[in-house]
Amino acid sequence: MTERLMYRQEIEALIRQFGEPRRHTCTMEISHETFNSWVRKISTGPVSCRGEVIMVIVRPNGNVLLHTKEFYPPGVYRLLSGRVLWQEKVQDTLRREVKEETSLDVKVERLLGLIEYEFRCQGSSLPFVSYIFQLEELGGELCCLDDAEGITGFREASVEQLPTVAAHLEQLEPEWQDWGNFRAIAHYVVREMLAD
């Protein structure tokens, strides 16, 4: 179902450069409101997208970088991510988002995972793709360069703490439940991959 979002030649090039990712598929039942929000995100507007990159930035101490935004529920932190716009290559998105959201200098270590989602609601379905990259922090000063991102803070977590981060996301109040369940998945995948 995600074929129209993923370009075969691009995927093959990413694998050649960064290694074979672990692939996951996930089907999620979501509310009508959330489904319509995803339809708009994928199909309309100047920032419509065909997927996202998830940035697993490993700091010099071995911890990974999390962030929060001004509109998130209090105490919610998660891995960094950014939209792959329809006209963008995945690697270009990765470079752009790392710079905008963290200003750090990084090295791409590997393509950790590829999560293919199917969002379902009342008989309709919609695909989405997350490309998970492991990045090594090389230097720079941590700060968000794009005020429009709404990032208000950073935090670190050990790899072993990622399931706890995911569990917190899964326990959010009802209006955040679909979002929290969706965001939790990548944290479990990253924990699994980095524990190997």
C-alpha positions as a Markdown table, in Angstrom:
| # | Residue | x | y | z |
|---|---|---|---|---|
| 1 | Met | 0.0 | 0.0 | 0.0 |
| 2 | Thr | 2.9 | 2.4 | 0.6 |
| 3 | Glu | 4.3 | 1.9 | -2.9 |
| 4 | Arg | 3.2 | 5.3 | -4.2 |
| 5 | Leu | 5.1 | 7.0 | -1.3 |
| 6 | Met | 8.3 | 5.1 | -1.7 |
| 7 | Tyr | 10.5 | 5.4 | -4.8 |
| 8 | Arg | 12.2 | 2.1 | -5.6 |
| 9 | Gln | 15.4 | 3.6 | -7.0 |
| 10 | Glu | 15.7 | 5.9 | -4.0 |
| 11 | Ile | 15.3 | 3.0 | -1.5 |
| 12 | Glu | 17.9 | 0.9 | -3.3 |
| 13 | Ala | 20.3 | 3.9 | -3.2 |
| 14 | Leu | 19.7 | 4.4 | 0.5 |
| 15 | Ile | 20.3 | 0.7 | 1.2 |
| 16 | Arg | 23.6 | 0.7 | -0.8 |
| 17 | Gln | 24.9 | 3.7 | 1.1 |
| 18 | Phe | 23.5 | 3.0 | 4.6 |
| 19 | Gly | 22.7 | -0.7 | 4.8 |
| 20 | Glu | 19.6 | -2.8 | 4.8 |
| 21 | Pro | 17.0 | -1.5 | 7.3 |
| 22 | Arg | 14.8 | -3.6 | 9.5 |
| 23 | Arg | 11.3 | -3.4 | 8.0 |
| 24 | His | 8.2 | -3.2 | 10.0 |
| 25 | Thr | 4.5 | -3.0 | 9.0 |
| 26 | Cys | 1.9 | -1.5 | 11.3 |
| 27 | Thr | -1.9 | -1.2 | 10.9 |
| 28 | Met | -3.6 | 1.4 | 13.1 |
| 29 | Glu | -7.2 | 2.1 | 13.7 |
| 30 | Ile | -7.6 | 5.8 | 14.2 |
| 31 | Ser | -10.4 | 8.3 | 14.8 |
| 32 | His | -12.2 | 10.1 | 12.0 |
| 33 | Glu | -10.6 | 13.4 | 13.0 |
| 34 | Thr | -7.1 | 12.0 | 13.0 |
| 35 | Phe | -7.7 | 10.2 | 9.7 |
| 36 | Asn | -8.8 | 13.5 | 8.0 |
| 37 | Ser | -5.8 | 15.2 | 9.5 |
| 38 | Trp | -3.5 | 12.6 | 7.9 |
| 39 | Val | -5.3 | 13.0 | 4.6 |
| 40 | Arg | -4.6 | 16.7 | 4.6 |
| 41 | Lys | -1.0 | 16.2 | 5.7 |
| 42 | Ile | -0.2 | 13.7 | 2.8 |
| 43 | Ser | -2.3 | 15.1 | 0.0 |
| 44 | Thr | -2.8 | 18.9 | 0.2 |
| 45 | Gly | -0.9 | 22.1 | 0.8 |
| 46 | Pro | 2.7 | 23.4 | 0.4 |
| 47 | Val | 4.1 | 21.1 | 3.1 |
| 48 | Ser | 2.2 | 17.9 | 2.1 |
| 49 | Cys | 4.4 | 14.9 | 2.5 |
| 50 | Arg | 5.1 | 11.3 | 1.4 |
| 51 | Gly | 6.6 | 10.2 | 4.7 |
| 52 | Glu | 9.0 | 11.3 | 7.4 |
| 53 | Val | 12.5 | 10.8 | 8.6 |
| 54 | Ile | 13.1 | 9.9 | 12.3 |
| 55 | Met | 16.5 | 11.1 | 13.5 |
| 56 | Val | 18.1 | 9.0 | 16.2 |
| 57 | Ile | 21.0 | 11.3 | 17.1 |
| 58 | Val | 23.5 | 9.5 | 19.3 |
| 59 | Arg | 25.3 | 11.9 | 21.5 |
| 60 | Pro | 29.0 | 11.5 | 22.6 |
| 61 | Asn | 27.8 | 9.9 | 25.9 |
| 62 | Gly | 25.8 | 7.3 | 24.0 |
| 63 | Asn | 22.4 | 8.7 | 24.8 |
| 64 | Val | 19.9 | 9.6 | 22.2 |
| 65 | Leu | 18.3 | 13.1 | 21.7 |
| 66 | Leu | 14.7 | 13.7 | 22.4 |
| 67 | His | 12.7 | 17.0 | 22.1 |
| 68 | Thr | 9.4 | 18.6 | 23.1 |
| 69 | Lys | 7.3 | 21.3 | 21.5 |
| 70 | Glu | 5.2 | 24.1 | 22.9 |
| 71 | Phe | 1.9 | 22.5 | 22.0 |
| 72 | Tyr | 2.7 | 19.0 | 23.4 |
| 73 | Pro | 1.2 | 17.8 | 26.6 |
| 74 | Pro | 3.4 | 18.6 | 29.6 |
| 75 | Gly | 6.3 | 16.3 | 30.1 |
| 76 | Val | 6.1 | 14.7 | 26.6 |
| 77 | Tyr | 9.4 | 14.2 | 24.8 |
| 78 | Arg | 10.1 | 12.0 | 21.8 |
| 79 | Leu | 12.6 | 11.3 | 19.0 |
| 80 | Leu | 13.1 | 14.1 | 16.4 |
| 81 | Ser | 11.3 | 13.7 | 13.1 |
| 82 | Gly | 10.6 | 15.7 | 9.9 |
| 83 | Arg | 8.4 | 15.5 | 6.9 |
| 84 | Val | 9.7 | 14.2 | 3.5 |
| 85 | Leu | 8.0 | 16.6 | 1.1 |
| 86 | Trp | 6.8 | 15.2 | -2.2 |
| 87 | Gln | 9.4 | 17.1 | -4.2 |
| 88 | Glu | 12.2 | 16.1 | -1.8 |
| 89 | Lys | 14.7 | 13.2 | -1.6 |
| 90 | Val | 14.8 | 11.4 | 1.7 |
| 91 | Gln | 18.5 | 12.3 | 2.2 |
| 92 | Asp | 17.8 | 16.0 | 1.5 |
| 93 | Thr | 15.0 | 15.9 | 4.1 |
| 94 | Leu | 17.4 | 14.4 | 6.7 |
| 95 | Arg | 20.0 | 17.0 | 6.2 |
| 96 | Arg | 17.5 | 19.8 | 6.3 |
| 97 | Glu | 15.7 | 18.6 | 9.3 |
| 98 | Val | 18.8 | 17.9 | 11.4 |
| 99 | Lys | 20.1 | 21.4 | 10.7 |
| 100 | Glu | 16.7 | 23.2 | 11.3 |
| 101 | Glu | 15.8 | 21.3 | 14.5 |
| 102 | Thr | 19.3 | 20.9 | 16.2 |
| 103 | Ser | 22.0 | 22.8 | 14.3 |
| 104 | Leu | 24.3 | 19.9 | 15.1 |
| 105 | Asp | 27.0 | 18.4 | 12.8 |
| 106 | Val | 26.2 | 14.8 | 12.4 |
| 107 | Lys | 27.3 | 11.7 | 10.4 |
| 108 | Val | 24.7 | 9.2 | 9.1 |
| 109 | Glu | 25.7 | 5.8 | 10.5 |
| 110 | Arg | 22.9 | 3.7 | 9.1 |
| 111 | Leu | 19.4 | 3.4 | 8.0 |
| 112 | Leu | 18.0 | 1.6 | 11.0 |
| 113 | Gly | 14.5 | 0.9 | 10.1 |
| 114 | Leu | 11.6 | 1.4 | 7.7 |
| 115 | Ile | 8.1 | 1.5 | 9.2 |
| 116 | Glu | 5.2 | 1.1 | 6.7 |
| 117 | Tyr | 1.9 | 2.2 | 8.3 |
| 118 | Glu | -1.6 | 1.7 | 7.2 |
| 119 | Phe | -4.0 | 4.0 | 9.0 |
| 120 | Arg | -7.6 | 2.8 | 9.0 |
| 121 | Cys | -10.9 | 4.5 | 9.7 |
| 122 | Gln | -14.5 | 3.4 | 8.9 |
| 123 | Gly | -13.4 | 1.3 | 5.8 |
| 124 | Ser | -10.9 | 3.8 | 4.5 |
| 125 | Ser | -7.2 | 3.4 | 4.6 |
| 126 | Leu | -4.1 | 5.6 | 4.1 |
| 127 | Pro | -0.4 | 4.7 | 3.9 |
| 128 | Phe | 2.5 | 6.4 | 5.6 |
| 129 | Val | 6.2 | 5.7 | 5.8 |
| 130 | Ser | 8.9 | 6.4 | 8.5 |
| 131 | Tyr | 12.6 | 6.2 | 7.6 |
| 132 | Ile | 14.6 | 5.8 | 10.8 |
| 133 | Phe | 18.3 | 6.9 | 10.6 |
| 134 | Gln | 21.0 | 6.5 | 13.2 |
| 135 | Leu | 23.2 | 9.6 | 13.4 |
| 136 | Glu | 26.4 | 10.2 | 15.2 |
| 137 | Glu | 26.8 | 13.7 | 16.7 |
| 138 | Leu | 30.1 | 15.2 | 15.7 |
| 139 | Gly | 29.9 | 18.7 | 17.1 |
| 140 | Gly | 28.0 | 22.0 | 17.0 |
| 141 | Glu | 25.8 | 23.8 | 19.5 |
| 142 | Leu | 22.4 | 22.2 | 20.2 |
| 143 | Cys | 19.7 | 24.7 | 19.4 |
| 144 | Cys | 16.6 | 24.9 | 17.1 |
| 145 | Leu | 17.2 | 27.2 | 14.1 |
| 146 | Asp | 13.6 | 27.2 | 12.9 |
| 147 | Asp | 11.2 | 28.9 | 15.2 |
| 148 | Ala | 8.3 | 27.5 | 13.2 |
| 149 | Glu | 9.1 | 24.1 | 14.6 |
| 150 | Gly | 7.9 | 25.1 | 18.0 |
| 151 | Ile | 10.7 | 23.2 | 19.8 |
| 152 | Thr | 11.0 | 24.3 | 23.4 |
| 153 | Gly | 13.4 | 21.8 | 24.9 |
| 154 | Phe | 15.7 | 18.9 | 24.5 |
| 155 | Arg | 16.4 | 15.9 | 26.7 |
| 156 | Glu | 18.5 | 12.8 | 26.5 |
| 157 | Ala | 17.6 | 9.2 | 27.1 |
| 158 | Ser | 19.5 | 6.0 | 27.1 |
| 159 | Val | 18.6 | 3.4 | 24.6 |
| 160 | Glu | 17.2 | 1.3 | 27.5 |
| 161 | Gln | 14.9 | 4.1 | 28.4 |
| 162 | Leu | 13.2 | 4.3 | 25.0 |
| 163 | Pro | 10.4 | 1.8 | 25.9 |
| 164 | Thr | 9.6 | 4.0 | 28.9 |
| 165 | Val | 9.3 | 7.0 | 26.6 |
| 166 | Ala | 7.1 | 5.0 | 24.3 |
| 167 | Ala | 4.9 | 3.9 | 27.2 |
| 168 | His | 4.4 | 7.5 | 28.2 |
| 169 | Leu | 3.3 | 8.4 | 24.7 |
| 170 | Glu | 0.8 | 5.5 | 24.7 |
| 171 | Gln | -0.8 | 6.8 | 28.0 |
| 172 | Leu | -1.7 | 10.3 | 26.9 |
| 173 | Glu | -5.2 | 11.7 | 27.3 |
| 174 | Pro | -7.9 | 10.8 | 24.7 |
| 175 | Glu | -7.4 | 13.7 | 22.4 |
| 176 | Trp | -3.7 | 12.8 | 22.0 |
| 177 | Gln | -4.1 | 9.0 | 22.0 |
| 178 | Asp | -3.8 | 8.4 | 18.2 |
| 179 | Trp | -0.8 | 10.6 | 18.0 |
| 180 | Gly | 0.8 | 9.1 | 21.0 |
| 181 | Asn | 0.3 | 5.5 | 19.8 |
| 182 | Phe | 1.7 | 6.4 | 16.4 |
| 183 | Arg | 4.8 | 8.1 | 17.9 |
| 184 | Ala | 5.5 | 5.3 | 20.4 |
| 185 | Ile | 6.1 | 2.7 | 17.7 |
| 186 | Ala | 9.4 | 4.2 | 16.4 |
| 187 | His | 10.8 | 4.2 | 20.0 |
| 188 | Tyr | 10.2 | 0.5 | 20.3 |
| 189 | Val | 11.8 | -0.2 | 16.9 |
| 190 | Val | 14.9 | 1.9 | 17.8 |
| 191 | Arg | 15.3 | 0.1 | 21.1 |
| 192 | Glu | 15.1 | -3.2 | 19.4 |
| 193 | Met | 17.6 | -2.3 | 16.7 |
| 194 | Leu | 20.2 | -0.6 | 18.9 |
| 195 | Ala | 20.0 | -3.4 | 21.5 |
| 196 | Asp | 21.1 | -6.0 | 18.8 |
